[in-house]
């Protein structure tokens, strides 16, 4: 019998967890991992945190030591971008003209940064942060510069601002919305984050879009939509990401802001699966098709997809979770709410240990927990189990959420 070939496209966390799971589950066929970057798979969360704050060597963020791939008989092909998928011939075409035939294929190409299209956006010193190379360039600038302008106060921008403050730099944070993270957290909670950044010495300019970057040969100023200018030695732009699915144009796969999959991570093409940041999957608690950009999902769905490729019929049924570290705060967010009509708080907002529960009607949709890991884990279980405590219960410190989550 011919050895089966499983091809995983994308050498991020999702692809890594998938190939690991294939071997853990005893798959003895050929495993090919195609990775566009020259680096073996590495972890992204440290890039805006430890890596930027310290002199952590790049090897420290690798997901596995380089010998792991040979030991586990995984053909890791770095610097190999997939440019097309042909579901009829069951092959993936590579940038260099090569092809790889598959019996099953996992799309794990993640996200790419959204780029600003304003004058001066291509000036040297205007950075984005997605890859280890990006992070190394930003760190090199941070080592010799004094002033940074951070454009976009989403999670990555907020973390870069916090990390640069930790390095003692002057930080200007510019965001078109009225508060940091306003889209995910709402203006009230975003306002608390704004306060925290101000307390740590960040100069915040909310409600300010970026109109241009200026400089002679290198960025020296960010120009706001208001006409104001902000001096800087370099800039970091964090205005979101888009799914890396453009290479699937012409494949016939269903792609709608992400590759659409079912609960077994199957795409619309036979033998083709998708997982991680690039995939859009059915979210049971709200019935929506959801795409998230979270580390936890990338790993767990990569593993789930690998098991599905091996024939397992266990539905992938998660409650999303992500965290963010800023200064001495650990933010944890569970669930998903694109809209809500009530936010219930528990704990001490001023003391920076509190949770906020996002509700629609009497349904608990999501929670943001600041320095409260226990609340986060309990809320995740509540949402997964479809248990909806009353606002009074959620607000009352005396009510043990973990007990409610156990259904007692
Ligand atoms: C700076 C930063 C900080 C973060 N911090 C947090 C955090 O604190 N908490 C959290 O929950 N999440 C965090 N995230 C998000 C988290 O890292 C992502 O959700 C996760 O990396 C997604 O994994 P993935 O494997 O699906 O995609 P990716 O990590 O994007 O990996 C996909 C890989 O596929 C490659 N690729 C793309 N196209 C092709 C192609 N055509 N052919 C071959 N290869 C291709 C890419 O080069 C990339 O290496 C952070 C992200 C960044 C950038």
Short mmCIF file of C-alpha atoms and ligand atoms in Angstrom, two decimals:
data_model
loop_
_atom_site.label_atom_id
_atom_site.label_comp_id
_atom_site.label_asym_id
_atom_site.label_seq_id
_atom_site.Cartn_x
_atom_site.Cartn_y
_atom_site.Cartn_z
CA UNK A 1 0.00 0.00 0.00
CA UNK A 2 1.27 3.48 -0.88
CA UNK A 3 2.11 5.66 2.09
CA UNK A 4 -0.48 8.40 2.53
CA UNK A 5 0.69 12.03 2.42
CA UNK A 6 -0.75 14.70 4.70
CA UNK A 7 0.25 18.25 3.81
CA UNK A 8 -0.03 21.08 6.32
CA UNK A 9 0.24 24.56 4.83
CA UNK A 10 1.46 27.18 7.32
CA UNK A 11 4.18 26.80 9.92
CA UNK A 12 2.61 28.73 12.80
CA UNK A 13 1.23 27.38 16.05
CA UNK A 14 -1.73 25.78 14.31
CA UNK A 15 0.38 23.91 11.74
CA UNK A 16 2.83 22.85 14.45
CA UNK A 17 0.11 21.46 16.75
CA UNK A 18 -1.42 19.66 13.77
CA UNK A 19 1.75 17.82 12.75
CA UNK A 20 2.47 16.96 16.39
CA UNK A 21 -1.00 15.55 16.82
CA UNK A 22 -0.74 13.46 13.64
CA UNK A 23 2.36 11.77 15.07
CA UNK A 24 0.96 11.52 18.63
CA UNK A 25 -2.11 9.78 17.23
CA UNK A 26 0.11 7.26 15.45
CA UNK A 27 -0.16 8.44 11.85
CA UNK A 28 2.71 6.72 10.05
CA UNK A 29 2.31 8.26 6.60
CA UNK A 30 4.29 11.14 5.14
CA UNK A 31 3.83 14.54 6.84
CA UNK A 32 4.87 17.69 4.96
CA UNK A 33 4.83 21.08 6.70
CA UNK A 34 5.07 24.00 4.26
CA UNK A 35 6.20 27.23 5.92
CA UNK A 36 6.54 30.46 4.01
CA UNK A 37 8.89 32.05 6.53
CA UNK A 38 12.54 31.03 6.78
CA UNK A 39 12.16 30.36 10.51
CA UNK A 40 11.02 27.04 11.94
CA UNK A 41 7.66 27.42 13.74
CA UNK A 42 7.77 29.90 16.62
CA UNK A 43 5.42 31.54 19.07
CA UNK A 44 4.01 35.00 18.40
CA UNK A 45 2.66 36.23 21.78
CA UNK A 46 6.15 36.93 23.22
CA UNK A 47 7.00 39.18 20.25
CA UNK A 48 5.05 42.13 21.67
CA UNK A 49 5.94 41.26 25.28
CA UNK A 50 9.19 39.62 26.57
CA UNK A 51 10.95 39.76 23.21
CA UNK A 52 10.40 43.51 22.89
CA UNK A 53 11.13 44.26 26.55
CA UNK A 54 14.35 42.28 26.83
CA UNK A 55 17.16 40.84 24.73
CA UNK A 56 15.58 37.40 24.49
CA UNK A 57 17.34 35.49 21.68
CA UNK A 58 15.12 34.44 18.73
CA UNK A 59 15.71 30.71 19.41
CA UNK A 60 13.85 31.16 22.72
CA UNK A 61 10.53 31.68 20.96
CA UNK A 62 10.76 28.50 18.85
CA UNK A 63 7.92 26.08 19.44
CA UNK A 64 10.23 23.03 19.09
CA UNK A 65 14.00 22.56 18.87
CA UNK A 66 15.17 22.24 15.26
CA UNK A 67 15.99 18.53 15.69
CA UNK A 68 12.35 17.75 16.51
CA UNK A 69 11.26 17.63 12.87
CA UNK A 70 13.78 14.96 11.84
CA UNK A 71 13.14 12.94 14.99
CA UNK A 72 9.42 12.93 14.25
CA UNK A 73 9.77 12.35 10.53
CA UNK A 74 8.11 15.65 9.65
CA UNK A 75 9.33 17.20 6.37
CA UNK A 76 9.56 20.84 7.42
CA UNK A 77 10.06 22.95 4.30
CA UNK A 78 10.81 26.51 5.37
CA UNK A 79 10.84 29.32 2.82
CA UNK A 80 8.21 27.45 0.76
CA UNK A 81 5.02 29.40 0.11
CA UNK A 82 1.95 27.68 -1.29
CA UNK A 83 0.50 29.71 -4.16
CA UNK A 84 -2.47 27.57 -5.18
CA UNK A 85 -4.58 24.60 -4.20
CA UNK A 86 -6.11 22.24 -6.74
CA UNK A 87 -8.73 20.10 -4.99
CA UNK A 88 -9.37 18.00 -8.13
CA UNK A 89 -5.77 16.89 -8.59
CA UNK A 90 -5.29 17.00 -4.85
CA UNK A 91 -2.17 19.07 -5.03
CA UNK A 92 -0.66 22.19 -3.56
CA UNK A 93 1.44 24.37 -5.88
CA UNK A 94 4.52 26.08 -4.56
CA UNK A 95 6.04 29.46 -5.31
CA UNK A 96 9.11 27.91 -6.91
CA UNK A 97 6.95 25.93 -9.35
CA UNK A 98 6.94 22.64 -7.42
CA UNK A 99 3.82 20.66 -6.47
CA UNK A 100 2.98 18.43 -3.55
CA UNK A 101 0.24 15.81 -3.86
CA UNK A 102 -1.87 15.18 -0.78
CA UNK A 103 -4.32 12.64 0.51
CA UNK A 104 -5.41 15.19 3.08
CA UNK A 105 -4.43 18.86 3.39
CA UNK A 106 -4.73 21.30 6.27
CA UNK A 107 -4.85 25.02 5.59
CA UNK A 108 -3.19 26.76 8.54
CA UNK A 109 -1.91 29.93 6.95
CA UNK A 110 -3.08 32.23 9.75
CA UNK A 111 -3.33 35.98 9.30
CA UNK A 112 -1.38 38.80 7.76
CA UNK A 113 -1.29 42.38 8.97
CA UNK A 114 -3.62 44.91 7.47
CA UNK A 115 -1.55 47.71 5.94
CA UNK A 116 -2.32 51.41 6.12
CA UNK A 117 -2.65 53.06 2.74
CA UNK A 118 -1.74 56.64 3.56
CA UNK A 119 1.06 58.82 2.21
CA UNK A 120 4.44 57.97 3.71
CA UNK A 121 3.34 54.54 4.95
CA UNK A 122 6.31 52.98 3.12
CA UNK A 123 8.93 55.18 4.80
CA UNK A 124 11.68 53.28 6.61
CA UNK A 125 10.94 53.17 10.33
CA UNK A 126 7.21 52.47 9.86
CA UNK A 127 6.84 48.94 11.21
CA UNK A 128 4.14 46.29 11.48
CA UNK A 129 4.34 43.41 13.94
CA UNK A 130 3.49 39.87 12.92
CA UNK A 131 6.70 37.94 12.37
CA UNK A 132 9.92 37.36 14.24
CA UNK A 133 11.71 39.44 11.56
CA UNK A 134 9.29 42.32 12.23
CA UNK A 135 9.92 42.02 15.96
CA UNK A 136 13.70 42.00 15.49
CA UNK A 137 13.53 45.18 13.40
CA UNK A 138 11.31 46.93 15.96
CA UNK A 139 13.60 45.88 18.79
CA UNK A 140 16.66 47.13 16.94
CA UNK A 141 14.99 50.54 16.56
CA UNK A 142 13.81 50.51 20.18
CA UNK A 143 17.39 49.91 21.34
CA UNK A 144 18.63 53.15 19.83
CA UNK A 145 15.54 55.40 19.77
CA UNK A 146 13.78 57.50 22.37
CA UNK A 147 10.31 58.16 20.94
CA UNK A 148 7.88 55.74 19.37
CA UNK A 149 4.45 56.41 17.88
CA UNK A 150 2.12 53.42 18.10
CA UNK A 151 -0.75 53.55 15.63
CA UNK A 152 -3.76 51.48 16.67
CA UNK A 153 -4.69 50.61 20.26
CA UNK A 154 -5.81 47.05 19.68
CA UNK A 155 -4.17 44.27 21.66
CA UNK A 156 -0.90 44.27 19.75
CA UNK A 157 -0.64 48.08 19.77
CA UNK A 158 -1.48 48.29 23.49
CA UNK A 159 1.13 45.64 24.30
CA UNK A 160 3.79 47.36 22.18
CA UNK A 161 3.03 50.63 23.98
CA UNK A 162 3.37 48.93 27.38
CA UNK A 163 6.59 47.14 26.39
CA UNK A 164 8.17 50.32 25.04
CA UNK A 165 7.29 52.14 28.28
CA UNK A 166 8.99 49.34 30.13
CA UNK A 167 12.09 50.09 28.06
CA UNK A 168 11.83 53.71 29.25
CA UNK A 169 10.82 55.14 25.89
CA UNK A 170 8.41 58.01 25.26
CA UNK A 171 5.26 56.49 23.79
CA UNK A 172 2.46 58.16 21.84
CA UNK A 173 -0.55 55.93 21.18
CA UNK A 174 -2.94 57.02 18.43
CA UNK A 175 -6.31 55.39 17.83
CA UNK A 176 -9.33 56.40 15.72
CA UNK A 177 -11.90 54.90 18.13
CA UNK A 178 -12.83 56.71 21.37
CA UNK A 179 -10.98 54.18 23.56
CA UNK A 180 -8.45 51.36 23.30
CA UNK A 181 -10.02 48.03 22.34
CA UNK A 182 -13.41 49.70 22.18
CA UNK A 183 -14.72 47.26 19.59
CA UNK A 184 -14.11 44.17 21.74
CA UNK A 185 -14.55 45.64 25.22
CA UNK A 186 -16.86 48.62 24.76
CA UNK A 187 -16.04 52.23 25.57
CA UNK A 188 -16.38 51.96 29.37
CA UNK A 189 -13.91 49.13 29.76
CA UNK A 190 -11.72 50.57 27.02
CA UNK A 191 -11.75 53.81 29.03
CA UNK A 192 -10.33 51.99 32.06
CA UNK A 193 -7.52 50.67 29.87
CA UNK A 194 -6.88 54.17 28.58
CA UNK A 195 -6.53 55.35 32.20
CA UNK A 196 -4.06 52.56 32.93
CA UNK A 197 -1.90 53.50 29.95
CA UNK A 198 -1.96 57.15 31.00
CA UNK A 199 -0.94 56.22 34.55
CA UNK A 200 2.04 54.47 33.02
CA UNK A 201 3.06 57.58 31.13
CA UNK A 202 1.71 56.84 27.65
CA UNK A 203 0.51 59.90 25.74
CA UNK A 204 -2.87 58.84 24.38
CA UNK A 205 -4.68 60.40 21.44
CA UNK A 206 -8.03 58.70 20.99
CA UNK A 207 -10.46 59.57 18.22
CA UNK A 208 -7.51 60.36 15.97
CA UNK A 209 -7.05 58.60 12.63
CA UNK A 210 -3.71 58.64 10.84
CA UNK A 211 -3.58 60.70 7.64
CA UNK A 212 0.11 60.38 6.75
CA UNK A 213 3.65 59.65 7.84
CA UNK A 214 6.33 62.23 7.15
CA UNK A 215 10.08 62.33 7.16
CA UNK A 216 13.18 62.90 5.08
CA UNK A 217 14.34 59.41 4.16
CA UNK A 218 12.91 57.97 7.40
CA UNK A 219 9.74 58.50 9.41
CA UNK A 220 9.92 61.50 11.74
CA UNK A 221 6.27 62.40 12.23
CA UNK A 222 2.83 60.90 12.24
CA UNK A 223 0.17 63.26 10.89
CA UNK A 224 -3.28 62.85 12.42
CA UNK A 225 -6.61 63.38 10.68
CA UNK A 226 -7.08 66.36 13.03
CA UNK A 227 -4.02 68.01 11.44
CA UNK A 228 -1.92 67.53 14.58
CA UNK A 229 1.54 66.04 14.19
CA UNK A 230 3.33 63.63 16.48
CA UNK A 231 7.11 63.42 16.45
CA UNK A 232 8.70 60.00 16.59
CA UNK A 233 11.94 58.13 15.90
CA UNK A 234 9.98 55.19 14.57
CA UNK A 235 6.38 53.97 14.40
CA UNK A 236 4.60 50.68 14.95
CA UNK A 237 1.27 50.17 13.21
CA UNK A 238 -1.22 47.67 14.64
CA UNK A 239 -4.49 48.07 12.79
CA UNK A 240 -5.62 44.47 12.66
CA UNK A 241 -5.07 41.43 10.51
CA UNK A 242 -6.74 39.68 7.59
CA UNK A 243 -6.92 35.94 6.97
CA UNK A 244 -4.07 34.68 4.73
CA UNK A 245 -6.43 33.07 2.21
CA UNK A 246 -5.62 34.98 -1.00
CA UNK A 247 -3.60 32.01 -2.30
CA UNK A 248 -6.85 30.02 -2.41
CA UNK A 249 -8.40 32.24 -5.10
CA UNK A 250 -9.44 29.98 -7.93
CA UNK A 251 -9.46 26.83 -5.77
CA UNK A 252 -13.26 26.86 -5.55
CA UNK A 253 -13.06 26.65 -1.75
CA UNK A 254 -15.70 28.59 0.15
CA UNK A 255 -13.89 31.61 1.58
CA UNK A 256 -15.85 34.34 3.38
CA UNK A 257 -13.47 36.45 5.43
CA UNK A 258 -11.72 33.18 6.28
CA UNK A 259 -11.97 29.61 5.02
CA UNK A 260 -15.38 28.28 5.98
CA UNK A 261 -15.28 24.95 7.85
CA UNK A 262 -17.74 22.70 9.65
CA UNK A 263 -17.44 21.33 13.18
CA UNK A 264 -14.95 18.72 11.95
CA UNK A 265 -12.74 21.47 10.45
CA UNK A 266 -13.67 20.31 6.91
CA UNK A 267 -13.75 22.86 4.10
CA UNK A 268 -16.06 22.63 1.11
CA UNK A 269 -13.44 20.49 -0.74
CA UNK A 270 -12.98 16.80 -0.09
CA UNK A 271 -9.90 16.03 2.01
CA UNK A 272 -9.17 19.69 2.72
CA UNK A 273 -9.35 21.06 6.25
CA UNK A 274 -8.68 24.48 7.76
CA UNK A 275 -7.93 25.69 11.29
CA UNK A 276 -6.48 28.56 13.32
CA UNK A 277 -6.63 32.26 12.47
CA UNK A 278 -7.53 31.55 8.83
CA UNK A 279 -10.65 29.45 9.54
CA UNK A 280 -14.27 30.43 10.13
CA UNK A 281 -16.16 27.83 12.14
CA UNK A 282 -19.62 27.33 13.67
CA UNK A 283 -19.83 28.71 17.21
CA UNK A 284 -22.50 26.80 19.09
CA UNK A 285 -23.46 29.29 21.87
CA UNK A 286 -24.61 31.96 19.38
CA UNK A 287 -24.97 30.01 16.14
CA UNK A 288 -22.62 32.42 14.35
CA UNK A 289 -19.81 31.51 12.00
CA UNK A 290 -16.81 32.79 13.89
CA UNK A 291 -13.19 33.52 13.07
CA UNK A 292 -10.91 34.44 15.95
CA UNK A 293 -7.28 35.47 16.14
CA UNK A 294 -6.32 33.75 19.36
CA UNK A 295 -3.39 31.57 20.34
CA UNK A 296 -5.58 29.11 22.24
CA UNK A 297 -7.82 28.47 19.24
CA UNK A 298 -4.89 28.06 16.85
CA UNK A 299 -3.42 25.23 18.92
CA UNK A 300 -6.64 23.50 19.88
CA UNK A 301 -8.20 23.67 16.43
CA UNK A 302 -4.95 22.54 14.79
CA UNK A 303 -5.03 19.44 16.98
CA UNK A 304 -8.75 18.92 16.34
CA UNK A 305 -8.25 19.18 12.58
CA UNK A 306 -5.42 16.63 12.69
CA UNK A 307 -7.68 14.16 14.49
CA UNK A 308 -10.44 14.80 11.98
CA UNK A 309 -7.96 14.13 9.14
CA UNK A 310 -7.37 10.75 10.77
CA UNK A 311 -11.09 10.02 10.76
CA UNK A 312 -12.14 11.03 14.28
CA UNK A 313 -15.66 12.45 14.49
CA UNK A 314 -15.29 14.64 17.56
CA UNK A 315 -16.77 18.08 16.88
CA UNK A 316 -14.62 21.10 17.63
CA UNK A 317 -16.75 22.98 20.10
CA UNK A 318 -14.72 25.61 21.98
CA UNK A 319 -15.46 28.78 23.89
CA UNK A 320 -12.90 31.30 22.65
CA UNK A 321 -10.21 32.47 25.04
CA UNK A 322 -7.41 34.97 24.77
CA UNK A 323 -5.16 36.88 27.11
CA UNK A 324 -3.10 40.02 26.93
CA UNK A 325 -0.32 41.20 29.25
CA UNK A 326 0.08 44.94 29.72
CA UNK A 327 2.24 46.32 32.58
CA UNK A 328 1.35 44.26 35.64
CA UNK A 329 -2.08 43.38 34.30
CA UNK A 330 -3.21 40.11 32.85
CA UNK A 331 -6.36 40.55 30.81
CA UNK A 332 -8.30 37.42 29.95
CA UNK A 333 -11.28 37.38 27.65
CA UNK A 334 -13.63 34.43 27.20
CA UNK A 335 -16.62 33.89 24.94
CA UNK A 336 -17.66 36.12 22.10
CA UNK A 337 -19.97 39.12 21.93
CA UNK A 338 -20.34 41.22 18.81
CA UNK A 339 -23.09 43.15 20.60
CA UNK A 340 -24.47 43.25 24.13
CA UNK A 341 -26.98 45.32 26.07
CA UNK A 342 -25.52 45.13 29.54
CA UNK A 343 -22.12 44.88 31.21
CA UNK A 344 -22.10 43.63 34.82
CA UNK A 345 -19.01 44.21 36.93
CA UNK A 346 -17.62 42.27 39.87
CA UNK A 347 -14.61 43.24 41.95
CA UNK A 348 -12.44 46.26 42.37
CA UNK A 349 -11.98 48.36 39.24
CA UNK A 350 -9.72 50.90 40.97
CA UNK A 351 -7.60 48.13 42.51
CA UNK A 352 -7.26 46.58 39.04
CA UNK A 353 -8.74 43.24 39.98
CA UNK A 354 -12.16 42.92 38.43
CA UNK A 355 -14.31 41.16 35.88
CA UNK A 356 -16.85 42.47 33.41
CA UNK A 357 -19.61 40.20 32.11
CA UNK A 358 -21.19 40.97 28.75
CA UNK A 359 -24.86 40.05 28.53
CA UNK A 360 -27.58 40.20 25.95
CA UNK A 361 -30.98 39.85 27.60
CA UNK A 362 -30.43 37.20 30.24
CA UNK A 363 -27.69 35.45 28.31
CA UNK A 364 -24.05 35.61 29.34
CA UNK A 365 -22.01 36.00 26.15
CA UNK A 366 -18.51 36.96 27.20
CA UNK A 367 -16.34 38.12 30.07
CA UNK A 368 -13.25 40.26 30.43
CA UNK A 369 -11.29 39.46 33.58
CA UNK A 370 -8.44 41.64 34.79
CA UNK A 371 -6.05 39.88 37.17
CA UNK A 372 -8.79 37.33 37.90
CA UNK A 373 -7.93 34.02 36.29
CA UNK A 374 -10.50 32.16 38.37
CA UNK A 375 -13.39 34.25 37.08
CA UNK A 376 -12.15 33.75 33.53
CA UNK A 377 -12.06 29.99 33.80
CA UNK A 378 -15.46 29.87 35.53
CA UNK A 379 -17.04 32.16 32.93
CA UNK A 380 -15.62 30.02 30.15
CA UNK A 381 -17.26 26.95 31.66
CA UNK A 382 -20.56 28.77 32.22
CA UNK A 383 -20.71 29.91 28.61
CA UNK A 384 -19.75 26.46 27.29
CA UNK A 385 -22.41 24.80 29.42
CA UNK A 386 -25.06 27.35 28.51
CA UNK A 387 -25.54 28.36 32.16
CA UNK A 388 -26.62 31.99 32.45
CA UNK A 389 -26.35 33.39 35.99
CA UNK A 390 -28.41 36.46 36.84
CA UNK A 391 -26.73 39.89 36.83
CA UNK A 392 -27.00 39.91 40.64
CA UNK A 393 -25.16 36.63 40.90
CA UNK A 394 -22.47 37.81 38.53
CA UNK A 395 -21.95 41.05 40.46
CA UNK A 396 -21.95 39.45 43.92
CA UNK A 397 -18.47 38.42 45.13
CA UNK A 398 -20.11 36.02 47.59
CA UNK A 399 -21.46 33.91 44.74
CA UNK A 400 -18.92 31.27 43.73
CA UNK A 401 -18.96 31.21 39.94
CA UNK A 402 -17.07 27.93 39.80
CA UNK A 403 -19.83 26.26 41.77
CA UNK A 404 -22.44 27.69 39.42
CA UNK A 405 -20.38 26.38 36.52
CA UNK A 406 -20.44 22.91 38.01
CA UNK A 407 -24.19 23.23 37.95
CA UNK A 408 -24.56 23.12 41.76
C1 LIG B 1 2.69 40.20 18.32
C2 LIG B 1 1.55 39.24 18.59
C3 LIG B 1 1.15 39.01 19.90
C4 LIG B 1 0.10 38.13 20.16
N1 LIG B 1 -0.29 37.93 21.46
C5 LIG B 1 -1.33 37.12 21.72
C6 LIG B 1 -1.76 36.91 23.07
O1 LIG B 1 -1.21 37.47 24.01
N2 LIG B 1 -2.82 36.08 23.27
C7 LIG B 1 -3.47 35.46 22.25
O2 LIG B 1 -4.43 34.73 22.51
N3 LIG B 1 -3.07 35.62 20.98
C8 LIG B 1 -2.02 36.43 20.69
N4 LIG B 1 -1.62 36.61 19.39
C9 LIG B 1 -2.34 35.91 18.32
C10 LIG B 1 -1.78 34.53 18.05
O3 LIG B 1 -0.38 34.58 17.97
C11 LIG B 1 -2.38 33.98 16.76
O4 LIG B 1 -3.74 33.76 16.99
C12 LIG B 1 -1.71 32.70 16.31
O5 LIG B 1 -0.38 32.94 15.96
C13 LIG B 1 -2.44 32.06 15.14
O6 LIG B 1 -1.77 30.91 14.75
P1 LIG B 1 -1.91 30.31 13.28
O7 LIG B 1 -0.94 29.18 13.22
O8 LIG B 1 -3.34 30.07 12.98
O9 LIG B 1 -1.44 31.47 12.29
P2 LIG B 1 -0.05 32.23 12.18
O10 LIG B 1 0.60 32.35 13.49
O11 LIG B 1 -0.34 33.46 11.41
O12 LIG B 1 0.85 31.25 11.31
C14 LIG B 1 0.59 30.99 9.95
C15 LIG B 1 1.89 30.73 9.24
O13 LIG B 1 1.60 30.37 7.89
C16 LIG B 1 2.52 31.01 7.04
N5 LIG B 1 1.89 31.17 5.71
C17 LIG B 1 0.96 32.07 5.34
N6 LIG B 1 0.62 31.91 4.05
C18 LIG B 1 1.34 30.85 3.61
C19 LIG B 1 1.42 30.18 2.36
N7 LIG B 1 0.66 30.56 1.31
N8 LIG B 1 2.26 29.12 2.24
C20 LIG B 1 3.02 28.71 3.30
N9 LIG B 1 2.97 29.32 4.51
C21 LIG B 1 2.14 30.38 4.65
C22 LIG B 1 2.82 32.32 7.70
O14 LIG B 1 4.06 32.81 7.27
C23 LIG B 1 2.81 31.93 9.18
O15 LIG B 1 4.08 31.59 9.62
C24 LIG B 1 -0.57 37.48 19.10
C25 LIG B 1 -0.16 37.73 17.77
C26 LIG B 1 0.89 38.60 17.51
C27 LIG B 1 1.32 38.86 16.09
#
